Coordinates of C-alpha atoms and ligand atoms in Angstrom, one line a residue:
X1 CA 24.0 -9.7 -2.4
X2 CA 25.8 -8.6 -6.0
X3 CA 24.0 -10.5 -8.7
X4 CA 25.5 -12.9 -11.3
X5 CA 24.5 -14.8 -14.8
X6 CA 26.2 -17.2 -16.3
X7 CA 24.5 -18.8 -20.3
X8 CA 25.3 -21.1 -22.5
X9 CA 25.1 -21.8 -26.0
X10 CA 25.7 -25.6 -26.7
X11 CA 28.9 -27.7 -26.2
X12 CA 29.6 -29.0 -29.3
X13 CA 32.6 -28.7 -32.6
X14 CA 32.1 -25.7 -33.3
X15 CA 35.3 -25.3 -35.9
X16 CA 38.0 -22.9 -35.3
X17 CA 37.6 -21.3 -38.6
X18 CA 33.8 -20.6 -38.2
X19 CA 33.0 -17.8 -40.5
X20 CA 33.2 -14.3 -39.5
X21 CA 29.4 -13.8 -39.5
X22 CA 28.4 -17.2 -38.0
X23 CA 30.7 -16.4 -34.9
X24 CA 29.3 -12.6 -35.1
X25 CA 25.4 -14.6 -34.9
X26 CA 26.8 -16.4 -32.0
X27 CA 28.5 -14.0 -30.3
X28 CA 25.3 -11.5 -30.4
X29 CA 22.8 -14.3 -29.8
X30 CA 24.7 -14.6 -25.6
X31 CA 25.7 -11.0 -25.2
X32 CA 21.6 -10.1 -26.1
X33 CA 20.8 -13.2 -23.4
X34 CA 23.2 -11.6 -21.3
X35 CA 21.9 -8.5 -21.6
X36 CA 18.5 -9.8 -21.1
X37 CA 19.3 -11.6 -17.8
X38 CA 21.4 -8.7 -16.4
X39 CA 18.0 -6.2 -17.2
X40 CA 16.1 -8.1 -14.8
X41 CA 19.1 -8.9 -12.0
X42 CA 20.1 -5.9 -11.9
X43 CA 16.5 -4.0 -11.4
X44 CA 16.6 -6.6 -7.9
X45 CA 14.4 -9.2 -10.1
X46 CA 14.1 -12.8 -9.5
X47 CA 16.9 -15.6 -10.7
X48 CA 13.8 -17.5 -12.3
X49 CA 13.0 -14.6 -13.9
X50 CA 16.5 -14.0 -15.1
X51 CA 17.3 -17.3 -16.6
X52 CA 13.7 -17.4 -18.1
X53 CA 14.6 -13.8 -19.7
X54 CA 17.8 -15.3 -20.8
X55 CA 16.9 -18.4 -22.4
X56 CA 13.7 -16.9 -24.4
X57 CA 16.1 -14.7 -26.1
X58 CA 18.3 -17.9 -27.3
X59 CA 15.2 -19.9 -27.8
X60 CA 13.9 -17.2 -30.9
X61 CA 17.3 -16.7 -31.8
X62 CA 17.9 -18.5 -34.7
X63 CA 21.8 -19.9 -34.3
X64 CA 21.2 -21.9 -31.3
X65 CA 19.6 -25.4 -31.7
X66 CA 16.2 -24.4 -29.1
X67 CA 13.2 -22.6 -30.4
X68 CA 13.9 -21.3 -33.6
X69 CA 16.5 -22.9 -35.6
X70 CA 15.8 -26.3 -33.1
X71 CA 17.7 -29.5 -35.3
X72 CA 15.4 -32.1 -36.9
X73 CA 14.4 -35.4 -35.4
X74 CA 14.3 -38.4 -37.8
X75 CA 11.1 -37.6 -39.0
X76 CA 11.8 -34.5 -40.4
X77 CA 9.8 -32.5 -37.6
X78 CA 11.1 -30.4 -34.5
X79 CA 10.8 -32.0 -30.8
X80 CA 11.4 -29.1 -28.2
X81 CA 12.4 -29.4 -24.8
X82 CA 13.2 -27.2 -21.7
X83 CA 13.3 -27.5 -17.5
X84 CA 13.2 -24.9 -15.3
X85 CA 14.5 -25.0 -11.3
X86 CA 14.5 -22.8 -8.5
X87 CA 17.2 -23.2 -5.6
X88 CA 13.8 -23.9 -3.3
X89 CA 14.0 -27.5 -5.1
X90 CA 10.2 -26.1 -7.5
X91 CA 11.1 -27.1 -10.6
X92 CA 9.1 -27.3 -13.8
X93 CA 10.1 -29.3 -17.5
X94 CA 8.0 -29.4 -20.4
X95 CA 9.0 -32.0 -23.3
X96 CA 8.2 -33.3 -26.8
X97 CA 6.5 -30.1 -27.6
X98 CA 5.9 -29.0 -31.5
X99 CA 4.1 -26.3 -31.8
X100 CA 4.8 -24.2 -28.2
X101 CA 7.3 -20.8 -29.4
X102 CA 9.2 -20.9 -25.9
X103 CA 9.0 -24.2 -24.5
X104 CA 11.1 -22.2 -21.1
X105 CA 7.8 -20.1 -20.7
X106 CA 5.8 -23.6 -20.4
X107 CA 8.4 -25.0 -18.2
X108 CA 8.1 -22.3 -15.9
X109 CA 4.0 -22.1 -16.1
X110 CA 4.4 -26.0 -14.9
X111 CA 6.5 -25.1 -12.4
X112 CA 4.1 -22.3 -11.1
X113 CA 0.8 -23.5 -12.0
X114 CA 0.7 -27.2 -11.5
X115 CA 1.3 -29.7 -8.7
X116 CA 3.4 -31.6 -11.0
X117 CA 7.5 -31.1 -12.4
X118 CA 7.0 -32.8 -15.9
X119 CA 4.1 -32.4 -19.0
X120 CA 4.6 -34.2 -22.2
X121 CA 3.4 -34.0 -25.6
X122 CA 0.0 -33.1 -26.3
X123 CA -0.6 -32.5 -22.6
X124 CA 1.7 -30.4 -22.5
X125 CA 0.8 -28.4 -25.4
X126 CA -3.0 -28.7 -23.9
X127 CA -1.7 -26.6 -21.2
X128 CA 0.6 -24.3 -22.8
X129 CA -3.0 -23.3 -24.6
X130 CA -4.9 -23.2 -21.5
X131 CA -2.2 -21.1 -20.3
X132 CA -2.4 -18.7 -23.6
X133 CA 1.4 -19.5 -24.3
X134 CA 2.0 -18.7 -28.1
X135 CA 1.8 -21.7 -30.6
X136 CA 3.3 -22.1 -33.7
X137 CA 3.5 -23.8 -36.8
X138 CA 6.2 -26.8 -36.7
X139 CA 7.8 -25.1 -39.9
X140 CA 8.2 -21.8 -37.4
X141 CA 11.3 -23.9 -36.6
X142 CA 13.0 -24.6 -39.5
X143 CA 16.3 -23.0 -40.7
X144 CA 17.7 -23.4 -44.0
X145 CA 21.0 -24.3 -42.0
X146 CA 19.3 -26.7 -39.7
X147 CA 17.6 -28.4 -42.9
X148 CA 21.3 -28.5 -44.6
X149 CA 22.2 -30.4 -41.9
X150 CA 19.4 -32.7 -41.6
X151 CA 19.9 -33.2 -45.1
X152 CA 22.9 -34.9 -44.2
X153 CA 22.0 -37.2 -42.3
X154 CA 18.5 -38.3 -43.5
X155 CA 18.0 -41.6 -44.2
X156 CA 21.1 -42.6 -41.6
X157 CA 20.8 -43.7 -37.8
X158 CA 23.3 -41.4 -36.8
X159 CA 22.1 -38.6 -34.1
X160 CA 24.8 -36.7 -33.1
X161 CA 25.9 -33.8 -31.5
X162 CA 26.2 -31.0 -33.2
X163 CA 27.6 -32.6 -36.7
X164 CA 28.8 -30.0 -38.1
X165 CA 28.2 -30.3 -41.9
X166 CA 30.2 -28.0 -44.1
X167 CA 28.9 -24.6 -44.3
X168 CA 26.3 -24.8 -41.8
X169 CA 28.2 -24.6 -38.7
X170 CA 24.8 -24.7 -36.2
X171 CA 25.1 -23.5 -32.2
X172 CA 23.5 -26.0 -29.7
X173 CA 21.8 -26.4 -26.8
X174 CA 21.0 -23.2 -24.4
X175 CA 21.0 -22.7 -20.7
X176 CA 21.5 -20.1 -17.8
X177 CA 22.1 -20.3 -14.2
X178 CA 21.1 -16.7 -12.0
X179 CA 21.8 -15.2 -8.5
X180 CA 19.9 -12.7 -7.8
X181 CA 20.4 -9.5 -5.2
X182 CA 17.8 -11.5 -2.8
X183 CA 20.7 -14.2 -2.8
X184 CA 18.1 -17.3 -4.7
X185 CA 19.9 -19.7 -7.3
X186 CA 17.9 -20.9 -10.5
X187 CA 18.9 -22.7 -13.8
X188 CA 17.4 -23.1 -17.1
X189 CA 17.9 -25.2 -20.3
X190 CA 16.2 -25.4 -23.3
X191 CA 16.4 -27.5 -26.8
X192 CA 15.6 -29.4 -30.4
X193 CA 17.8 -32.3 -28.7
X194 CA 19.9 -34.0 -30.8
X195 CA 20.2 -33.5 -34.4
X196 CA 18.4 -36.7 -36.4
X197 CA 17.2 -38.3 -32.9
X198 CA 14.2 -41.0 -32.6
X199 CA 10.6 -39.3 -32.5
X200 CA 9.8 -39.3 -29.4
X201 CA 13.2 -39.1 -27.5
X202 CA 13.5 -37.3 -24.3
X203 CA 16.9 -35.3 -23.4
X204 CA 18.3 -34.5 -19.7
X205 CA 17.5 -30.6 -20.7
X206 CA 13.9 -31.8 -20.2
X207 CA 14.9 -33.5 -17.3
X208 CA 15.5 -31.3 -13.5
X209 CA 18.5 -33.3 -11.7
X210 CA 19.9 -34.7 -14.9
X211 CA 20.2 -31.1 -17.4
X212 CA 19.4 -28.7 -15.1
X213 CA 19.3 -28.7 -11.1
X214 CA 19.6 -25.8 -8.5
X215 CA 19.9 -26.0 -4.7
X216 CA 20.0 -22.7 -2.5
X217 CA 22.8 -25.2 -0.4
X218 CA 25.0 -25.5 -3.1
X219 CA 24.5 -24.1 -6.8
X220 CA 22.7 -23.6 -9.9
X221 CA 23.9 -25.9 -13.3
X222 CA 22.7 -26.2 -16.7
X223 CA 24.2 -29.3 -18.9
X224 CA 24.5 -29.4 -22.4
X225 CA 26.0 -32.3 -24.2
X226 CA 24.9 -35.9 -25.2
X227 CA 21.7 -36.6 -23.0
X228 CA 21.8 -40.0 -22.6
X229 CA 25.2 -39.5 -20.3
X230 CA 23.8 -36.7 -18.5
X231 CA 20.7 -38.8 -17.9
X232 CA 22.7 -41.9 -16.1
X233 CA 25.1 -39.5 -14.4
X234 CA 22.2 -37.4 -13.2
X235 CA 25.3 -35.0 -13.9
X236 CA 23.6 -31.7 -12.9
X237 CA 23.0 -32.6 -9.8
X238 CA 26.1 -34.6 -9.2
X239 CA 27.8 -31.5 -9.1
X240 CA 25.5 -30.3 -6.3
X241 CA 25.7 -33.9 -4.9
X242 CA 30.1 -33.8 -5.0
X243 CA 30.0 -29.8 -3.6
X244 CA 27.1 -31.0 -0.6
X245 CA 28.6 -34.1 0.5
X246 CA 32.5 -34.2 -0.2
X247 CA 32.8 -30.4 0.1
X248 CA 34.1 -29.8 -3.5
X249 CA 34.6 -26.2 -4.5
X250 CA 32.1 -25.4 -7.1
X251 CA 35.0 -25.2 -10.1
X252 CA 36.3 -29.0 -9.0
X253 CA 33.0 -30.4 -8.7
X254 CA 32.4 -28.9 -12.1
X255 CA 35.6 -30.4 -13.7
X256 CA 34.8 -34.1 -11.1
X257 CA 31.7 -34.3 -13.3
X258 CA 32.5 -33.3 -17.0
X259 CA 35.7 -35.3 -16.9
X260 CA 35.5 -37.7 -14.3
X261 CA 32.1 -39.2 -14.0
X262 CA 31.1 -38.5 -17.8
X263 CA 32.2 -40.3 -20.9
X264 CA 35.1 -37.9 -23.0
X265 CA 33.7 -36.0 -25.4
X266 CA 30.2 -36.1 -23.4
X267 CA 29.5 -32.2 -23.2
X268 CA 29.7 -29.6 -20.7
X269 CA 28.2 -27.3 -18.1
X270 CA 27.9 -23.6 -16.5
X271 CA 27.5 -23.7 -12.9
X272 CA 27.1 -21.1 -10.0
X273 CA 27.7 -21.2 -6.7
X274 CA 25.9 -19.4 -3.8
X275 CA 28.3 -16.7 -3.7
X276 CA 27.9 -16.0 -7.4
X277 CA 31.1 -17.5 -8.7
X278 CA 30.7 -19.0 -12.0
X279 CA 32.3 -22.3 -13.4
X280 CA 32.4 -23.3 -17.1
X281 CA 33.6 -27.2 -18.0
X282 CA 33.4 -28.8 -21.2
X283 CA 35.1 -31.8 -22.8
X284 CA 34.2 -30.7 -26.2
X285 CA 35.7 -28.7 -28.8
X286 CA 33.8 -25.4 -28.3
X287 CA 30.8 -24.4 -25.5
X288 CA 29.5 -21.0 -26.3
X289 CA 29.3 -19.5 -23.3
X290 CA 29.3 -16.2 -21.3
X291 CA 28.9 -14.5 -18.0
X292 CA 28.3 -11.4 -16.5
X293 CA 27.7 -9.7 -12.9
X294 CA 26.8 -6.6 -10.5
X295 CA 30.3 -5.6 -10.8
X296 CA 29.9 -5.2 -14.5
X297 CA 32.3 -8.2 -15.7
X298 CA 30.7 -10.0 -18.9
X299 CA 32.5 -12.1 -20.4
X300 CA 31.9 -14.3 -23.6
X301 CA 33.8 -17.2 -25.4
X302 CA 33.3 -20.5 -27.6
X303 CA 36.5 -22.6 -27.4
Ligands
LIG1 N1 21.6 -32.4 -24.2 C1 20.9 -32.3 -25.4 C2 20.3 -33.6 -25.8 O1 20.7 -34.6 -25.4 C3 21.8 -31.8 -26.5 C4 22.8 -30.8 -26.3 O2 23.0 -30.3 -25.1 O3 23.5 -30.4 -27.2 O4 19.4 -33.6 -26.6

């Protein structure tokens, strides 16, 4: 079975005249994920293993608003995120984490080391020690960009996605969806949810059926976009739902959720299929995103 990987970087507004060396940060931050998740595809490795790869490598990268360089909640602080799902339905999320470096590493230790799909706050983080995860300071977070934008917006109610305040231009929310050679789907997604959100909130990227959902029937997705839609669309496994049941193609279920069932302006998504096709659909002005396979296609873009 030829292998495939699909990533994303965040839908968002990203503007068209981003600065050479933001796009350049960008642009490197999903060609490394890609080359990440290809490294282990294409030695016969595990999806799981390939959208775990992937998705560390946006987490630490700074650009992208997971891990390092995660957006601020009102409080000032980081809130991390992430969920994890195999096309076997295992599936693991870990959420409201400060302190863990790659929440995806936790998600996926829930997923393999517990009975249970979902750990939260200091439970979580509990665990993630048990485990011997690495922990962090909060402040391992921060970005000067990421403060400029909180900056911003501090003091207001607003928490939106991706604001894009002049001269920061930050990336978004990360994901990837695998097939590997043995023919098994699996999606990741991981983030600092929105910028200037409530303590406490929880995003659909924490969240398997709303921000992330694989099923070996159908196909792998990972959502980025505002949460709260995701969360009442259960939108990542709507498309799974619209290919299973109404016998969409994976590209019009795809397009049926971002801009039939979702809100305009919601967000996006990166799909595959059990072939290894890929879809990208985003309502939004940019979704870094990029793809690559056995065949040696890889492809990358943001608007
Ligand atoms: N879905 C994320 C959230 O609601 C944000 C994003 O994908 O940009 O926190």
């Amino acid at each position: 079975m030829p292998w495939s990987l699909a990533v994303h970087g965040g839908a968002g507004s990203l503007p068209r005249d981003l600065s050479a060396a933001r796009r350049e940060e960008c642009l490197a931050g999903l060609r490394q994920a890609l080359a990440a998740g290809s490294g282990v595809l294409a030695k016969n490795g595990g999806s799981l293993d390939a959208v775990q790869a992937a998705v560390v490598v946006l987490e630490d990268h700074p650009f992208f608003n997971a891990g390092r360089g995660a957006g601020f909640n009102r409080a000032g602080q980081h809130e991390l995120h992430a969920s994890i799902m195999a096309g076997d339905l295992r599936a693991g999320a870990a959420a409201g984490l400060g302190r863990v470096k790659n929440p995806v590493i936790l998600a996926r230790r829930v997923l393999e080391k517990t009975a249970h799909i979902l750990l939260a706050g200091p439970g979580a983080e509990a665990f993630a020690a048990a485990e011997g995860l690495e922990l962090v300071d909060n402040s391992w977070f921060s970005t000067e960009a990421r403060r400029a934008e909180w900056r911003q917006l501090a003091g207001s109610s607003t928490s939106l996605l991706d604001v894009p305040p002049a001269g920061s231009e930050p990336g978004g929310t990360v994901g990837a969806v695998a097939l590997d050679s043995a023919g098994h789907l699996a999606a990741a997604t991981s983030t600092g949810g929105l910028i200037n959100q409530l303590p406490g909130r929880i995003p659909d990227s924490a969240l398997p059926g709303a921000g992330t959902y694989a099923d070996q029937r159908t196909c792998a997705v990972s959502c980025t976009g505002v949460g709260e839609y995701f969360i009442r669309a259960a939108a990542a496994h709507e498309v799974h739902a619209l290919m299973l049941h109404k016998g969409l193609s994976l590209e019009a279920a795809a397009r049926a959720v971002i801009f039939e069932t979702l809100p305009a302006a919601a967000g996006g998504l990166i799909a595959l299929d059990t072939r290894g096709h890929h879809a990208f659909s985003f309502s939004t002005l940019s979704m870094a995103r990029g793809c690559a396979n056995a065949s040696g296609t890889c492809d990358i873009a943001l608007w």
